[in-house]
Coordinates of C-alpha atoms in Angstrom, one line a residue:
X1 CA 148.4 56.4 76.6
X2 CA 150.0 56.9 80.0
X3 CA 151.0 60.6 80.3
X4 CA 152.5 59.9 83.8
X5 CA 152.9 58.1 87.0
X6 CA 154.3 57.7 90.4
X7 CA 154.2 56.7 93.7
X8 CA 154.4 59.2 96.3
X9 CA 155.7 58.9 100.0
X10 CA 154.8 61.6 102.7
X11 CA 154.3 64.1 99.9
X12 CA 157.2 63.3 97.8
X13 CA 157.4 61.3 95.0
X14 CA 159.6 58.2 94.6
X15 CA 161.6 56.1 92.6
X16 CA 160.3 53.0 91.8
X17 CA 162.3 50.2 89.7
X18 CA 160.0 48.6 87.6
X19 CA 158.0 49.5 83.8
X20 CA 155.4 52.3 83.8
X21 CA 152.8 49.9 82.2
X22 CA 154.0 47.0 84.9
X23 CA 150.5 48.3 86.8
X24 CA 150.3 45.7 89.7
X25 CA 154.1 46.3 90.4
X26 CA 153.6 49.8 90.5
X27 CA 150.9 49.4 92.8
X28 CA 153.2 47.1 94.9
X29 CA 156.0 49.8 95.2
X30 CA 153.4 51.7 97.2
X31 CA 154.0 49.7 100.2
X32 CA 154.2 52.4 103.2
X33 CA 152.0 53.3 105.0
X34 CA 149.9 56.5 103.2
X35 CA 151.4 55.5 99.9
X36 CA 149.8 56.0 96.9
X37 CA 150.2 55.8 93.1
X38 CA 149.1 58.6 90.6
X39 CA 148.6 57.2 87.2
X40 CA 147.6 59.8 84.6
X41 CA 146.0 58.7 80.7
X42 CA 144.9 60.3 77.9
X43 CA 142.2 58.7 75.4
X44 CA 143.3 55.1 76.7
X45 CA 141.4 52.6 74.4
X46 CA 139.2 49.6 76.6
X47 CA 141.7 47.1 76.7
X48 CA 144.3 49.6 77.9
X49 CA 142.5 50.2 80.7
X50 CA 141.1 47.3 81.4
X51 CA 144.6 46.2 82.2
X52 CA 144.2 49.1 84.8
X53 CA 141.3 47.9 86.0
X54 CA 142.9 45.0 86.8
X55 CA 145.6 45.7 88.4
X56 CA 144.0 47.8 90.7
X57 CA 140.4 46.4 91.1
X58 CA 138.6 48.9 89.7
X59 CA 134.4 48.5 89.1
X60 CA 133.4 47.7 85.4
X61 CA 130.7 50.0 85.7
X62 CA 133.3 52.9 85.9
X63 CA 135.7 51.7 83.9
X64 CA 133.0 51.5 80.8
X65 CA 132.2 55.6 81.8
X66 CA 136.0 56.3 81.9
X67 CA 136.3 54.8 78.4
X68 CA 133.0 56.1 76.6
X69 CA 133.5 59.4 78.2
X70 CA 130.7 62.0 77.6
X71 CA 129.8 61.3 80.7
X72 CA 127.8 64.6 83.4
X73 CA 129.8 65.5 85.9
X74 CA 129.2 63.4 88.8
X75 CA 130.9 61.8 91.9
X76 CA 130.0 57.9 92.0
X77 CA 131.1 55.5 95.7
X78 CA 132.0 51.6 94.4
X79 CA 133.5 49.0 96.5
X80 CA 136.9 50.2 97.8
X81 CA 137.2 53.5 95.3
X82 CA 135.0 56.4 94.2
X83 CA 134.9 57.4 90.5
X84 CA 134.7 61.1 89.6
X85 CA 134.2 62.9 86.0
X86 CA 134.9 66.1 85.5
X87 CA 133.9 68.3 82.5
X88 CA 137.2 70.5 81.1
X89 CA 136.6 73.6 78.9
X90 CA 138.5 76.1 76.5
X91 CA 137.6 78.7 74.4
X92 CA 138.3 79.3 70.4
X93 CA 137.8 82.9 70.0
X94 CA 137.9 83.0 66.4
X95 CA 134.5 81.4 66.6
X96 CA 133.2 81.9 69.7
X97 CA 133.1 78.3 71.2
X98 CA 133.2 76.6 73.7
X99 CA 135.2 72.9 73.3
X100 CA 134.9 70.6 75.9
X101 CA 137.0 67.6 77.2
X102 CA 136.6 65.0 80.2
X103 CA 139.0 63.9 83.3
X104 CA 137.8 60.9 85.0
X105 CA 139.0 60.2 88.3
X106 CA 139.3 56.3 90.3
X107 CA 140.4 57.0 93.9
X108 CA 141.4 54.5 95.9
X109 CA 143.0 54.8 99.4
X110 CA 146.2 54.0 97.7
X111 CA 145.9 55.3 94.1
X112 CA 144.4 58.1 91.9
X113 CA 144.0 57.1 88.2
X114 CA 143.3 60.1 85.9
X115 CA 141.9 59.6 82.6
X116 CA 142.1 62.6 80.2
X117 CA 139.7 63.1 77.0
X118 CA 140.2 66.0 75.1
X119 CA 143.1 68.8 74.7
X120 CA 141.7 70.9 77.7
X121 CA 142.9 71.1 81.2
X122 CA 146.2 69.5 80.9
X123 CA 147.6 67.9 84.5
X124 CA 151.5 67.7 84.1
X125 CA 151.5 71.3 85.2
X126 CA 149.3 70.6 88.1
X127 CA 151.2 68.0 88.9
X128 CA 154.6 69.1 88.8
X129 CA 152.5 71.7 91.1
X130 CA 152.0 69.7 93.1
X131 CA 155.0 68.1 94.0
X132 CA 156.4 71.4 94.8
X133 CA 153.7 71.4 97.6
X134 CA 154.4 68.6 100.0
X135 CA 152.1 69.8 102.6
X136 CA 149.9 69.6 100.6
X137 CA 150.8 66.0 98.7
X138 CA 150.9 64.6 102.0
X139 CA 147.2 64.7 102.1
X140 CA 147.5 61.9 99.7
X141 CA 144.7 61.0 97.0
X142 CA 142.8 64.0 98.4
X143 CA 145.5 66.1 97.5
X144 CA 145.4 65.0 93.8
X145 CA 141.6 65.1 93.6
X146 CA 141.7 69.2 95.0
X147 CA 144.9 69.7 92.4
X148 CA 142.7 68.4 89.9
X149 CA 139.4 70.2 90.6
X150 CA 141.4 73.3 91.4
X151 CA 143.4 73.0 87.8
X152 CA 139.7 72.5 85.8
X153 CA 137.8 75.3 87.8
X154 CA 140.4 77.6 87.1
X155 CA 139.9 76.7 83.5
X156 CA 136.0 77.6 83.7
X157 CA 137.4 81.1 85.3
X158 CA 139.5 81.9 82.2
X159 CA 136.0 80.6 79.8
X160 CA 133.7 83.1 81.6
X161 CA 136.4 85.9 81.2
X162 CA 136.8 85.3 77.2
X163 CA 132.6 85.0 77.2
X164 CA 132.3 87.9 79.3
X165 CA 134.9 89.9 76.4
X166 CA 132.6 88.6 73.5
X167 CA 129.1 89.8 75.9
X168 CA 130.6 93.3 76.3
X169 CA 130.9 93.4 72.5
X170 CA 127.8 92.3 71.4
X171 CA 125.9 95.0 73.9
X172 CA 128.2 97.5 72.6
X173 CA 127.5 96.8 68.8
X174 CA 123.4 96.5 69.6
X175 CA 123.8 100.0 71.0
X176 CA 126.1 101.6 68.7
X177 CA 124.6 104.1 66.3
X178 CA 125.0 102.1 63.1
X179 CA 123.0 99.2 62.2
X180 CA 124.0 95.7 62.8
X181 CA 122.9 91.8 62.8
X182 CA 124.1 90.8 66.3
X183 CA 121.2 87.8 66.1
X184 CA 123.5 85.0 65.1
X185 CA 126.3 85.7 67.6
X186 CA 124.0 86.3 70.2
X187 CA 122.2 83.0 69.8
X188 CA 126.1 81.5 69.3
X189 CA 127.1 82.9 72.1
X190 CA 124.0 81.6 74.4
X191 CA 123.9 78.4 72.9
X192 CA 128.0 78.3 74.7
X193 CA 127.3 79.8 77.7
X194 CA 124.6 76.8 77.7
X195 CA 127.6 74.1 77.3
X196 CA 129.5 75.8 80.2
X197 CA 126.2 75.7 82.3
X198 CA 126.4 71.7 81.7
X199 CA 130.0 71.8 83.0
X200 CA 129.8 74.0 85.8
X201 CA 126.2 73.6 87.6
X202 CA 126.1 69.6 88.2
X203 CA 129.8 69.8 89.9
X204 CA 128.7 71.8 92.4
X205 CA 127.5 68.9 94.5
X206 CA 130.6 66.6 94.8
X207 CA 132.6 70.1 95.5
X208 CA 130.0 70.6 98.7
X209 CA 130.1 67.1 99.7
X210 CA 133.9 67.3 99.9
X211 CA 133.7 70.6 101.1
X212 CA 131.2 69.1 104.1
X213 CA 134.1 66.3 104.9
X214 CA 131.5 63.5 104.1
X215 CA 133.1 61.6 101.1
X216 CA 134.5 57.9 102.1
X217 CA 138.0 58.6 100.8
X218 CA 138.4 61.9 101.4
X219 CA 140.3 63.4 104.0
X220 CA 138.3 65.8 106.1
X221 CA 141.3 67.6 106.7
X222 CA 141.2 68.6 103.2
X223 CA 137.9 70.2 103.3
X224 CA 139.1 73.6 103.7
X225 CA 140.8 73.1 99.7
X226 CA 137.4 72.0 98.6
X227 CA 135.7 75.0 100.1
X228 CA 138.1 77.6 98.3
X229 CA 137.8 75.6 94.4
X230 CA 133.6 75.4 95.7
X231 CA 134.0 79.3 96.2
X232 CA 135.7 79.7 92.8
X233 CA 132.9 77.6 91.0
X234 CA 130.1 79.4 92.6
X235 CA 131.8 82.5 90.9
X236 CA 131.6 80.8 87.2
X237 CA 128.2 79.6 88.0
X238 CA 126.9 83.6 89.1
X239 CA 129.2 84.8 86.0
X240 CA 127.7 82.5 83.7
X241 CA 124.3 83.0 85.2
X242 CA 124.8 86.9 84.7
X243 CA 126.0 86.5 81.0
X244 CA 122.8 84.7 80.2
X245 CA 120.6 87.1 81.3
X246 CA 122.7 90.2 79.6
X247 CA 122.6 88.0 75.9
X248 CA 118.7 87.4 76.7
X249 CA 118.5 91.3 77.4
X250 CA 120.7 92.5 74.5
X251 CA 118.5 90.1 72.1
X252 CA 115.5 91.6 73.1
X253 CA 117.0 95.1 72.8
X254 CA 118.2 94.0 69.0
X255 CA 114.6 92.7 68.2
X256 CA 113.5 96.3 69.6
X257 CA 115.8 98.5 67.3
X258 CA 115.4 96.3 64.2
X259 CA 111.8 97.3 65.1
X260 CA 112.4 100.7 65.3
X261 CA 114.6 100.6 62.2
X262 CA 111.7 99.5 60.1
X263 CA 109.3 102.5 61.3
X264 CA 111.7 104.5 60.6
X265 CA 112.6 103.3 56.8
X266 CA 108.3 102.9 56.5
X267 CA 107.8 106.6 57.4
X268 CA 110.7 107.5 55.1
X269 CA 109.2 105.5 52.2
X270 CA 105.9 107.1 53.0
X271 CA 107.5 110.7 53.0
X272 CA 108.8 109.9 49.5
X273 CA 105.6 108.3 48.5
X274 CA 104.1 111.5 49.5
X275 CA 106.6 113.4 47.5
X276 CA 105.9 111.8 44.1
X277 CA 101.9 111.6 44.3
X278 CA 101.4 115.7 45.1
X279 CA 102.7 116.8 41.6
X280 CA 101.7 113.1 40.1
X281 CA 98.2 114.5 41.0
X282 CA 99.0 117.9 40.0
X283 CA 100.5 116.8 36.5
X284 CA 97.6 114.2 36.2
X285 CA 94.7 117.0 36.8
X286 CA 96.9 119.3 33.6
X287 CA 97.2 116.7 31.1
X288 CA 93.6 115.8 30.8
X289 CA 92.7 116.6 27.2
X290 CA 88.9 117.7 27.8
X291 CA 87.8 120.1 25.0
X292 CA 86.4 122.0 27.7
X293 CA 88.7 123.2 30.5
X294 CA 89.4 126.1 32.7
X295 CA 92.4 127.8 31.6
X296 CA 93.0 125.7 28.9
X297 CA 94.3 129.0 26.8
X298 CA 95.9 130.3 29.7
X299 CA 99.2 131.6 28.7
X300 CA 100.4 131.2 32.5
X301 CA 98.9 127.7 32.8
X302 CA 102.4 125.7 32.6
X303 CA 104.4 127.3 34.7
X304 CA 101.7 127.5 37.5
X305 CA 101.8 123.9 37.3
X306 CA 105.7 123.9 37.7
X307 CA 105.6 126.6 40.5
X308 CA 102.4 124.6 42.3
X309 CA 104.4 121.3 42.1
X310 CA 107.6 122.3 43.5
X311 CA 105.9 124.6 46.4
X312 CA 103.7 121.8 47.0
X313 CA 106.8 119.4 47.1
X314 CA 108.7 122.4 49.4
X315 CA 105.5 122.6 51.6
X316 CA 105.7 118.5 52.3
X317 CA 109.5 118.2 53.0
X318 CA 108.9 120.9 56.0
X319 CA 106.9 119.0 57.4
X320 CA 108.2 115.3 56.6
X321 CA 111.4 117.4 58.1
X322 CA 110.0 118.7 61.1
X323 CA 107.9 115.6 61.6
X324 CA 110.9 113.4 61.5
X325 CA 110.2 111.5 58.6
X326 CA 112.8 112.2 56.8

């Protein structure tokens, strides 16, 4: 369940001589002034973290989010801590989707509990970081919560790069030459671009609000780290905004050669049709058996008939052919 955790002193972490699950001792350790504890979980169960919650008074409310997961992105104030969840995202390329995860945050002014669902966006390699930034670390729990929206916007980056890949594919097989079904990766492909949408767009608002300084909690010194992971997420959102409107284009541009495709295989038909009924008509007007008919002792009869089918025949390819029909 716990992944890691510390206590950090002026931007340095610290031992601390007590059990990682002791909570309320570990919270003790952090006795200095600007101390604060970082505890990171993955997948904790209810009573795991309700033990947590104890230790370092954390709203029910928030705890029951943490837990259930699935939650929208959104910054939430309590009593004494904010709560924070944070969508994560990777891609599969062999199918073309988008998996998403969760990170929910409980900040305190001495403590940052991170609480991981799903494989994405892992923290120990922000963290360790981190620690190699104690300028930064000194900032305290506003350090963590930038590390942490830094590490996941970065991860939304790399998702729009593998998207855009799979967008500049599907345009160039619409537009190639030979004919394709594009319609199910298109839809695929939209229908992921949709989940990153869900991600990205509502966590714009607590980036700004940190961004803007105005967060209880929050250091406004830190506000210019907020501003460059907001600049970084505004890039997603215009990259994922773009990519939408390119798979809406290349749809319709499918729908329009599929439509194309099938004039062109009608007038083809038609051209054959045309073809066959010429000397069907021909050979139909010949083989009547009417006691009376003009040259029906005409030694030159049959191969008039052969010669009139196959000019007539010549006659309608040339112009089928010129026509583009066929």
């Amino acid at each position: 369940m716990i992944v890691d955790s510390a206590v950090y002193r002026h931007g340095a972490r610290v031992p601390v001589d007590c059990h990682r699950h002791d909570y309320a001792a570990l919270r003790s350790a952090a006795s200095e002034q600007h101390d604060f504890v970082w505890v990171g979980l993955y997948e904790p169960s209810h009573m795991e973290l309700a033990d947590i919650a104890e230790a370092f008074d954390l709203h029910p409310l928030a705890v029951e989010d943490a837990v259930v997961a699935h939650q929208r992105p959104k910054l939430e104030q309590y009593e004494g801590s904010l709560f924070m969840a944070i969508k994560t995202l990777w891609y599969v390329d062999e199918d073309d989707a988008v998996e998403t995860g969760e990170i929910n945050m409980f900040i305190g002014d001495d403590f940052v509990i991170t609480v991981r669902h799903g494989r994405g966006s892992q923290l120990k390699d922000a963290r360790a970081a981190l620690e190699q930034q104690q300028k930064v670390l000194d900032h305290g729990p506003s350090a963590v919560v930038y590390a942490v929206c830094d590490t996941v916007v970065d991860s939304y980056l790399e998702v729009v790069d593998e998207l855009q890949t799979d967008v500049d594919e599907v345009e160039t097989s619409v537009f190639s030459p030979r004919r394709t079904d594009d319609s199910t990766r298109i839809y695929t492909l939209k229908r992921e671009i949709a989940e990153v949408r869900r991600a990205v767009l509502p966590l714009r608002e607590p980036i700004r609000r940190f961004s803007g300084g105005s967060v209880p909690g929050i250091e406004a010194e830190s506000a210019p780290f907020f501003r460059d992971v907001g600049d970084h997420l505004a890039q997603a959102a215009e990259i994922v905004d773009t990519l939408d409107v390119l798979l809406s284009t290349a749809f319709e541009a499918h729908l329009a050669r599929i439509s194309v495709q099938q004039n062109e295989d009608m007038r083809k038909i038609s051209a054959a049709i045309g073809l066959a009924a010429v000397p069907t008509l021909i050979a139909g007007v010949y083989g009547m058996n009417f006691e009376h008919m003009p040259e029906l002792h005409w030694l030159m009869g049959y191969p008039f008939a052969l010669v009139l089918m196959i000019g007539s025949c010549a006659v309608l390819f040339w112009f089928f052919k010129r026509s583009g029909w066929l």
